[in-house]
Amino acid sequence: LGRQVTGKVILSKGGLTPTWIDLMMWAVVVGEDRLARLLWRKTDQPMRAAIMGAQMANKIADRLGVDHLKYNDAIDQAALYEAWAIEVLDGINDPDLAVALLTVVPKRNVGDDTGKSVGRTVYMWKDSVMDQACAGNAPCRAFVARTNCQNLLTKFFNGDYSSSKVKKIGRAHV
């Protein structure tokens, strides 16, 4: 069923189901922004998918180099995908919901080797949408500059998050 390396199964038949995000990323890689938009609309995490698309398009532009004929196309596509993420983010009127969507890292249950029972819960991604937007050589600056992201950064700076040991309550008077 799966290929084994050092005794661990790294691929099984049941693990090859592509998601809408996978298909969207394929469209990004081949430079099909109209197809990427159609696939993006079907994703269950549109903000994350758009940020991933922007990051991928920026990586492609970096690898092409500024002298390549397609460099500006890749940069334009990165800005387009980032605009999609901004569109989703700006549509969130509840600041607490925005913080949750920017910081949550979703989990899912995965089956055991037989595929018959739930084995364990794993994170679907290694980081949050906000982490992804800030990562890499070309962070999504326009996205991070939006009000909901700035509110999140202010909360974090003030220690207003669940694992904080210190929370700034009010303004300090000097």
XYZ file of N, CA, C and O in Angstrom:
696
model
N 0.804 -1.205 0.000
C 0.000 0.000 0.000
C 0.843 1.265 0.000
O 0.492 2.234 -0.622
N 1.910 1.268 0.719
C 2.717 2.476 0.806
C 4.189 2.172 0.658
O 4.618 1.039 0.797
N 4.953 3.188 0.343
C 6.393 3.052 0.249
C 6.988 3.240 1.634
O 6.594 4.146 2.350
N 7.916 2.376 2.023
C 8.489 2.471 3.360
C 9.938 2.926 3.298
O 10.704 2.481 2.461
N 10.258 3.849 4.167
C 11.630 4.320 4.342
C 11.926 4.220 5.825
O 11.193 4.771 6.637
N 12.941 3.522 6.169
C 13.328 3.282 7.567
C 12.142 2.843 8.419
O 11.934 3.326 9.514
N 11.329 1.962 7.862
C 10.240 1.379 8.639
C 8.993 2.236 8.767
O 8.024 1.817 9.355
N 8.967 3.452 8.198
C 7.797 4.310 8.306
C 7.110 4.429 6.958
O 7.756 4.595 5.930
N 5.794 4.349 6.951
C 5.037 4.534 5.723
C 4.973 6.027 5.428
O 4.527 6.811 6.252
N 5.447 6.424 4.248
C 5.422 7.845 3.916
C 4.339 8.190 2.894
O 4.057 9.344 2.665
N 3.735 7.192 2.293
C 2.704 7.443 1.306
C 1.783 6.243 1.261
O 2.230 5.116 1.203
N 0.511 6.488 1.305
C -0.440 5.394 1.187
C -1.468 5.757 0.133
O -1.640 6.924 -0.216
N -2.183 4.779 -0.379
C -3.197 5.024 -1.397
C -4.227 6.039 -0.919
O -4.650 6.891 -1.670
N -4.625 5.932 0.319
C -5.634 6.822 0.867
C -5.148 8.242 1.070
O -5.936 9.147 1.257
N -3.853 8.484 1.024
C -3.309 9.799 1.290
C -3.098 10.651 0.051
O -2.501 11.704 0.118
N -3.592 10.217 -1.102
C -3.350 10.949 -2.334
C -4.572 11.710 -2.843
O -4.733 11.880 -4.034
N -5.404 12.155 -1.979
C -6.575 12.906 -2.398
C -6.228 14.391 -2.416
O -5.997 14.988 -1.376
N -6.181 15.003 -3.612
C -5.839 16.425 -3.658
C -6.974 17.281 -3.114
O -8.146 16.926 -3.226
N -6.609 18.401 -2.535
C -7.600 19.350 -2.036
C -7.746 20.472 -3.060
O -6.965 20.584 -4.002
N -8.728 21.336 -2.837
C -8.894 22.497 -3.715
C -7.670 23.405 -3.629
O -7.275 24.010 -4.622
N -7.071 23.485 -2.447
C -5.860 24.298 -2.313
C -4.729 23.699 -3.150
O -3.994 24.431 -3.819
N -4.588 22.374 -3.139
C -3.565 21.722 -3.963
C -3.753 22.080 -5.435
O -2.797 22.428 -6.134
N -4.982 21.992 -5.900
C -5.268 22.290 -7.305
C -5.037 23.766 -7.614
O -4.510 24.118 -8.670
N -5.418 24.621 -6.679
C -5.194 26.046 -6.866
C -3.700 26.348 -6.967
O -3.265 27.127 -7.827
N -2.909 25.719 -6.107
C -1.466 25.946 -6.126
C -0.854 25.463 -7.450
O 0.076 26.077 -7.963
N -1.393 24.397 -7.997
C -0.931 23.940 -9.314
C -1.196 25.033 -10.347
O -0.324 25.351 -11.165
N -2.379 25.639 -10.313
C -2.712 26.711 -11.249
C -1.779 27.912 -11.060
O -1.383 28.556 -12.030
N -1.427 28.203 -9.814
C -0.487 29.297 -9.540
C 0.868 28.985 -10.169
O 1.462 29.833 -10.842
N 1.350 27.784 -9.965
C 2.671 27.395 -10.473
C 2.728 27.478 -12.000
O 3.738 27.909 -12.561
N 1.654 27.116 -12.681
C 1.672 27.167 -14.145
C 1.237 28.532 -14.680
O 1.133 28.720 -15.886
N 0.976 29.487 -13.768
C 0.669 30.852 -14.178
C -0.733 31.096 -14.681
O -0.980 32.061 -15.402
N -1.660 30.251 -14.302
C -3.056 30.375 -14.740
C -3.887 31.044 -13.646
O -4.591 30.382 -12.888
N -3.824 32.374 -13.571
C -4.498 33.075 -12.482
C -6.023 32.993 -12.572
O -6.701 32.970 -11.546
N -6.600 32.918 -13.768
C -8.066 32.787 -13.878
C -8.527 31.426 -13.366
O -9.537 31.333 -12.666
N -7.798 30.382 -13.693
C -8.121 29.050 -13.173
C -7.888 29.008 -11.665
O -8.685 28.429 -10.922
N -6.813 29.643 -11.211
C -6.531 29.699 -9.775
C -7.692 30.344 -9.033
O -8.079 29.895 -7.954
N -8.281 31.395 -9.600
C -9.423 32.082 -8.965
C -10.619 31.139 -8.844
O -11.277 31.093 -7.798
N -10.905 30.387 -9.894
C -12.026 29.436 -9.837
C -11.807 28.381 -8.762
O -12.727 28.043 -8.008
N -10.602 27.859 -8.684
C -10.280 26.839 -7.689
C -10.234 27.447 -6.287
O -10.670 26.822 -5.318
N -9.720 28.663 -6.172
C -9.637 29.362 -4.880
C -11.023 29.521 -4.264
O -11.184 29.364 -3.054
N -12.004 29.799 -5.072
C -13.370 29.986 -4.573
C -13.936 28.711 -3.952
O -14.882 28.762 -3.172
N -13.369 27.574 -4.269
C -13.846 26.295 -3.729
C -13.096 25.862 -2.469
O -13.485 24.900 -1.817
N -12.010 26.548 -2.122
C -11.227 26.132 -0.957
C -11.998 26.383 0.328
O -12.851 27.266 0.394
N -11.674 25.614 1.353
C -12.309 25.820 2.657
C -11.507 26.790 3.525
O -11.934 27.141 4.617
N -10.357 27.241 3.041
C -9.525 28.220 3.746
C -9.028 29.260 2.737
O -7.853 29.299 2.389
N -9.931 30.129 2.263
C -9.559 31.043 1.184
C -8.467 32.041 1.551
O -7.628 32.386 0.695
N -8.438 32.507 2.787
C -7.404 33.465 3.175
C -6.026 32.797 3.113
O -5.074 33.343 2.554
N -5.917 31.621 3.675
C -4.654 30.873 3.658
C -4.251 30.534 2.220
O -3.093 30.702 1.833
N -5.205 30.090 1.426
C -4.909 29.708 0.041
C -4.371 30.902 -0.750
O -3.409 30.765 -1.513
N -4.977 32.064 -0.562
C -4.522 33.252 -1.285
C -3.127 33.672 -0.840
O -2.281 34.046 -1.671
N -2.858 33.605 0.454
C -1.516 33.930 0.958
C -0.497 32.938 0.408
O 0.598 33.322 -0.025
N -0.853 31.669 0.392
C 0.046 30.660 -0.169
C 0.315 30.939 -1.645
O 1.451 30.800 -2.118
N -0.722 31.335 -2.379
C -0.555 31.667 -3.791
C 0.376 32.853 -3.979
O 1.241 32.843 -4.856
N 0.200 33.878 -3.154
C 1.068 35.062 -3.233
C 2.514 34.687 -2.933
O 3.438 35.127 -3.644
N 2.712 33.881 -1.896
C 4.075 33.468 -1.540
C 4.709 32.642 -2.668
O 5.883 32.821 -2.991
N 3.922 31.747 -3.256
C 4.444 30.909 -4.341
C 4.797 31.762 -5.564
O 5.858 31.582 -6.169
N 3.928 32.694 -5.929
C 4.201 33.551 -7.078
C 5.456 34.405 -6.828
O 6.252 34.626 -7.750
N 5.634 34.863 -5.595
C 6.847 35.617 -5.267
C 8.093 34.742 -5.367
O 9.142 35.202 -5.835
N 7.994 33.484 -4.953
C 9.137 32.563 -5.079
C 9.470 32.329 -6.550
O 10.641 32.260 -6.923
N 8.429 32.184 -7.356
C 8.650 31.990 -8.789
C 9.346 33.209 -9.377
O 10.309 33.082 -10.142
N 8.889 34.399 -9.001
C 9.514 35.634 -9.493
C 10.982 35.703 -9.070
O 11.847 36.061 -9.874
N 11.257 35.348 -7.814
C 12.642 35.362 -7.332
C 13.521 34.419 -8.144
O 14.658 34.754 -8.479
N 12.990 33.248 -8.446
C 13.783 32.265 -9.201
C 13.967 32.690 -10.655
O 14.984 32.375 -11.265
N 12.967 33.383 -11.206
C 13.093 33.860 -12.584
C 14.144 34.957 -12.688
O 14.909 35.000 -13.645
N 14.163 35.842 -11.705
C 15.085 36.979 -11.730
C 14.493 38.151 -12.495
O 13.654 37.972 -13.381
N 14.927 39.338 -12.147
C 14.331 40.564 -12.704
C 14.540 40.700 -14.209
O 13.802 41.442 -14.871
N 15.505 40.014 -14.775
C 15.769 40.120 -16.207
C 14.907 39.192 -17.058
O 14.925 39.295 -18.280
N 14.164 38.314 -16.426
C 13.340 37.357 -17.167
C 12.074 38.031 -17.688
O 11.506 38.912 -17.036
N 11.637 37.628 -18.856
C 10.443 38.217 -19.473
C 9.184 38.016 -18.639
O 8.267 38.841 -18.678
N 9.104 36.943 -17.880
C 7.900 36.627 -17.096
C 7.971 37.137 -15.657
O 7.048 36.910 -14.876
N 9.055 37.815 -15.296
C 9.222 38.293 -13.922
C 8.070 39.195 -13.500
O 7.464 38.988 -12.454
N 7.750 40.196 -14.279
C 6.679 41.129 -13.919
C 5.323 40.443 -13.853
O 4.480 40.807 -13.027
N 5.100 39.437 -14.711
C 3.843 38.673 -14.641
C 3.718 37.963 -13.299
O 2.647 37.956 -12.690
N 4.811 37.358 -12.840
C 4.793 36.651 -11.552
C 4.564 37.627 -10.398
O 3.796 37.336 -9.473
N 5.197 38.794 -10.456
C 5.005 39.818 -9.411
C 3.550 40.289 -9.406
O 2.933 40.446 -8.343
N 2.986 40.514 -10.589
C 1.584 40.939 -10.691
C 0.643 39.870 -10.139
O -0.345 40.187 -9.473
N 0.946 38.608 -10.427
C 0.109 37.528 -9.897
C 0.208 37.455 -8.383
O -0.797 37.240 -7.709
N 1.392 37.653 -7.830
C 1.548 37.649 -6.368
C 0.672 38.739 -5.746
O -0.010 38.499 -4.747
N 0.677 39.923 -6.337
C -0.150 41.019 -5.833
C -1.638 40.687 -5.962
O -2.436 41.015 -5.070
N -2.003 40.022 -7.042
C -3.400 39.623 -7.244
C -3.851 38.648 -6.159
O -4.911 38.826 -5.548
N -3.047 37.624 -5.887
C -3.406 36.638 -4.866
C -3.465 37.286 -3.483
O -4.352 36.980 -2.685
N -2.548 38.188 -3.205
C -2.582 38.899 -1.928
C -3.853 39.733 -1.817
O -4.459 39.820 -0.748
N -4.282 40.324 -2.918
C -5.528 41.107 -2.921
C -6.727 40.222 -2.599
O -7.674 40.665 -1.934
N -6.697 38.972 -3.052
C -7.783 38.048 -2.705
C -7.829 37.823 -1.202
O -8.899 37.806 -0.600
N -6.665 37.642 -0.588
C -6.607 37.450 0.865
C -7.121 38.691 1.586
O -7.852 38.589 2.579
N -6.766 39.856 1.091
C -7.233 41.111 1.686
C -8.746 41.227 1.567
O -9.427 41.658 2.509
N -9.275 40.818 0.445
C -10.725 40.831 0.229
C -11.445 39.995 1.300
O -12.452 40.425 1.862
N -10.910 38.829 1.589
C -11.501 37.973 2.623
C -11.344 38.616 3.996
O -12.300 38.715 4.769
N -10.148 39.071 4.302
C -9.856 39.660 5.607
C -10.714 40.892 5.872
O -11.266 41.057 6.966
N -10.840 41.755 4.891
C -11.627 42.977 5.067
C -13.126 42.698 5.183
O -13.879 43.543 5.660
N -13.539 41.522 4.766
C -14.946 41.135 4.898
C -15.309 40.657 6.294
O -16.477 40.394 6.580
N -14.329 40.555 7.180
C -14.572 40.096 8.555
C -14.758 41.327 9.435
O -13.817 42.083 9.670
N -15.978 41.522 9.922
C -16.298 42.701 10.730
C -16.078 42.489 12.222
O -16.027 43.447 12.973
N -15.966 41.247 12.642
C -15.774 40.929 14.057
C -14.279 40.759 14.335
O -13.658 39.809 13.845
N -13.663 41.678 15.104
C -12.215 41.596 15.353
C -11.784 40.295 16.021
O -10.705 39.774 15.729
N -12.619 39.749 16.909
C -12.258 38.489 17.573
C -12.258 37.326 16.588
O -11.396 36.443 16.656
N -13.210 37.326 15.671
C -13.244 36.292 14.642
C -12.027 36.429 13.732
O -11.409 35.428 13.359
N -11.668 37.651 13.396
C -10.490 37.881 12.554
C -9.237 37.337 13.232
O -8.420 36.669 12.590
N -9.075 37.607 14.528
C -7.916 37.096 15.268
C -7.894 35.579 15.220
O -6.851 34.963 14.976
N -9.047 34.958 15.424
C -9.120 33.488 15.390
C -8.720 32.957 14.012
O -7.925 32.014 13.906
N -9.241 33.560 12.959
C -8.932 33.075 11.616
C -7.477 33.329 11.226
O -6.904 32.573 10.452
N -6.897 34.367 11.762
C -5.496 34.675 11.463
C -4.523 33.800 12.251
O -3.389 33.597 11.822
N -4.942 33.305 13.409
C -4.003 32.597 14.286
C -4.232 31.093 14.404
O -3.322 30.382 14.826
N -5.387 30.610 14.055
C -5.676 29.185 14.238
C -4.867 28.349 13.243
O -4.618 28.759 12.113
N -4.443 27.195 13.709
C -3.808 26.199 12.854
C -4.704 24.973 12.919
O -4.744 24.290 13.943
N -5.472 24.708 11.853
C -6.448 23.617 11.902
C -5.798 22.241 12.052
O -4.673 22.022 11.622
N -6.574 21.347 12.676
C -6.142 19.959 12.866
C -7.104 19.039 12.124
O -8.217 19.430 11.801
N -6.656 17.826 11.889
C -7.550 16.810 11.328
C -7.150 15.443 11.853
O -6.002 15.220 12.250
N -8.115 14.546 11.847
C -7.864 13.174 12.269
C -7.319 12.389 11.084
O -7.816 12.523 9.971
N -6.309 11.593 11.346
C -5.762 10.723 10.308
C -5.903 9.284 10.767
O -5.790 8.981 11.952
N -6.147 8.414 9.800
C -6.322 7.008 10.118
C -5.012 6.324 10.426
O -3.933 6.833 10.132
N -5.138 5.167 11.026
C -3.940 4.367 11.288
C -3.493 3.719 9.971
O -4.042 4.000 8.911
N -2.497 2.855 10.036
C -1.953 2.239 8.828
C -2.974 1.417 8.057
O -2.861 1.268 6.849
N -3.983 0.896 8.736
C -4.991 0.092 8.054
C -6.053 0.967 7.412
O -6.773 0.525 6.535
N -6.172 2.213 7.876
C -7.180 3.125 7.348
C -8.563 2.874 7.914
O -9.533 3.514 7.523
N -8.676 1.927 8.857
C -9.985 1.556 9.388
C -10.386 2.378 10.606
O -11.557 2.536 10.875
N -9.424 2.877 11.344
C -9.793 3.613 12.547
C -8.995 4.916 12.618
O -7.976 5.075 11.956
N -9.495 5.833 13.420
C -8.809 7.107 13.602
C -7.543 6.855 14.407
O -7.581 6.295 15.493
N -6.424 7.250 13.853
C -5.151 7.029 14.522
C -4.790 8.155 15.471
O -4.622 7.970 16.655
N -4.711 9.379 14.931
C -4.296 10.514 15.751
C -4.737 11.805 15.085
O -5.148 11.821 13.945
N -4.588 12.881 15.824
C -4.898 14.209 15.311
C -3.593 14.915 14.969
O -2.663 14.913 15.768
N -3.532 15.499 13.778
C -2.329 16.206 13.345
C -2.710 17.602 12.860
O -3.836 17.844 12.439
N -1.746 18.503 12.933
C -1.953 19.837 12.388
C -1.911 19.762 10.869
O -1.062 19.088 10.299
N -2.804 20.468 10.218
C -2.827 20.486 8.756
C -1.719 21.365 8.187
O -1.271 21.151 7.065
N -1.289 22.363 8.956
C -0.258 23.299 8.523
C 0.718 23.488 9.674
O 0.362 23.281 10.824
N 1.902 23.936 9.376
C 2.885 24.141 10.444
C 2.741 25.505 11.098
O 3.320 25.742 12.151
N 1.970 26.404 10.484
C 1.847 27.745 11.040
C 0.496 28.368 10.701
O -0.275 27.814 9.931
N 0.245 29.525 11.284
C -1.024 30.219 11.079
C -0.982 31.034 9.788
O 0.067 31.204 9.176
N -2.138 31.563 9.402
C -2.207 32.429 8.229
C -1.320 33.658 8.431
O -0.588 34.065 7.530
N -1.367 34.242 9.624
C -0.541 35.414 9.904
C 0.943 35.071 9.813
O 1.722 35.848 9.252
N 1.329 33.914 10.344
C 2.724 33.478 10.239
C 3.128 33.343 8.773
O 4.216 33.763 8.383
N 2.261 32.737 7.970
C 2.567 32.556 6.555
C 2.699 33.900 5.842
O 3.564 34.082 4.993
N 1.818 34.840 6.185
C 1.849 36.151 5.534
C 3.142 36.903 5.845
O 3.610 37.694 5.029
N 3.709 36.654 7.001
C 4.931 37.358 7.430
C 6.203 36.626 7.036
O 7.297 37.183 7.160
N 6.100 35.410 6.564
C 7.267 34.571 6.310
C 7.886 34.830 4.938
O 7.266 35.410 4.051
N 9.091 34.367 4.801
C 9.756 34.366 3.509
C 10.453 35.665 3.172
O 10.450 36.624 3.937
N 11.052 35.675 1.991
C 11.779 36.851 1.525
C 10.855 37.960 1.052
O 11.276 39.102 0.936
N 9.621 37.621 0.725
C 8.664 38.618 0.232
C 7.361 38.499 1.021
O 6.381 37.962 0.536
N 7.346 38.992 2.252
C 6.122 38.894 3.046
C 4.979 39.682 2.400
O 5.211 40.592 1.606
N 3.784 39.328 2.757
C 2.591 39.982 2.203
C 2.313 41.252 3.003
O 1.446 41.288 3.880
N 3.055 42.287 2.699
C 3.019 43.530 3.479
C 1.664 44.227 3.420
O 1.207 44.769 4.426
N 1.031 44.252 2.267
C -0.279 44.910 2.155
C -1.312 44.190 3.016
O -2.160 44.822 3.639
N -1.219 42.871 3.082
C -2.130 42.074 3.910
C -1.899 42.373 5.386
O -2.832 42.659 6.140
N -0.636 42.331 5.806
C -0.296 42.542 7.215
C -0.618 43.972 7.656
O -0.889 44.217 8.829
N -0.651 44.901 6.726
C -0.960 46.297 7.051
C -2.456 46.542 7.294
O -2.828 47.604 7.784
N -3.299 45.575 6.993
C -4.745 45.752 7.159
C -5.102 45.842 8.641
O -4.403 45.337 9.516
N -6.238 46.480 8.910
C -6.676 46.761 10.280
C -6.744 45.497 11.138
O -6.259 45.494 12.276
N -7.339 44.419 10.619
C -7.470 43.197 11.429
C -6.110 42.606 11.792
O -5.922 42.110 12.908
N -5.142 42.664 10.892
C -3.800 42.163 11.204
C -3.108 43.079 12.210
O -2.444 42.601 13.140
N -3.278 44.366 12.048
C -2.668 45.304 12.981
C -3.271 45.158 14.379
O -2.558 45.260 15.387
N -4.580 44.896 14.454
C -5.214 44.634 15.757
C -4.612 43.402 16.411
O -4.356 43.392 17.619
N -4.377 42.366 15.624
C -3.759 41.148 16.149
C -2.352 41.441 16.663
O -1.990 41.013 17.762
N -1.570 42.172 15.911
C -0.207 42.490 16.336
C -0.206 43.335 17.608
O 0.636 43.131 18.496
N -1.154 44.256 17.725
C -1.275 45.069 18.943
C -1.619 44.190 20.137
O -1.031 44.334 21.217
N -2.563 43.264 19.950
C -2.920 42.339 21.035
C -1.700 41.528 21.458
O -1.449 41.354 22.645
N -0.963 41.029 20.492
C 0.215 40.231 20.806
C 1.243 41.063 21.557
O 1.795 40.630 22.566
N 1.497 42.269 21.077
C 2.457 43.159 21.724
C 2.049 43.454 23.166
O 2.887 43.528 24.056
N 0.755 43.593 23.400
C 0.242 43.895 24.732
C 0.081 42.647 25.603
O -0.399 42.738 26.736
N 0.457 41.491 25.097
C 0.344 40.259 25.869
C -1.064 39.723 25.950
O -1.378 38.907 26.809
N -1.928 40.150 25.068
C -3.332 39.748 25.089
C -3.546 38.521 24.198
O -4.145 38.591 23.121
N -3.006 37.386 24.641
C -3.202 36.120 23.958
C -3.186 35.004 24.992
O -2.729 35.191 26.117
N -3.696 33.837 24.630
C -3.997 32.787 25.601
C -2.803 32.302 26.412
O -2.944 32.020 27.595
N -1.634 32.184 25.825
C -0.495 31.642 26.574
C 0.381 32.729 27.196
O 1.446 32.435 27.727
N -0.085 33.969 27.189
C 0.697 35.073 27.740
C 0.764 35.000 29.258
O -0.220 34.719 29.926
N 1.924 35.274 29.795
C 2.085 35.312 31.244
C 1.898 36.732 31.773
O 1.716 36.948 32.953
N 1.971 37.707 30.895
C 1.815 39.112 31.280
C 0.896 39.774 30.267
O 1.070 39.629 29.070
N -0.087 40.500 30.761
C -0.991 41.215 29.882
C -1.013 42.677 30.285
O -1.259 43.002 31.432
N -0.745 43.538 29.313
C -0.798 44.963 29.557
C -2.271 45.366 29.651
O -3.041 45.135 28.723
N -2.671 45.938 30.779
C -4.091 46.233 31.010
C -4.480 47.598 30.496
O -5.496 47.769 29.871
N -3.689 48.577 30.752
C -4.041 49.929 30.308
C -2.791 50.673 29.924
O -1.702 50.127 29.866
N -2.947 51.947 29.682
C -1.804 52.783 29.347
C -1.011 53.128 30.590
O -1.578 53.484 31.607
N 0.273 53.039 30.483
C 1.144 53.430 31.594
C 1.309 54.938 31.576
O 1.500 55.537 30.523
N 1.193 55.564 32.714
C 1.377 57.011 32.803
C 2.783 57.282 33.333
O 3.199 56.741 34.333
N 3.486 58.119 32.621
C 4.855 58.448 33.002
C 4.908 59.813 33.611
O 4.281 60.731 33.278
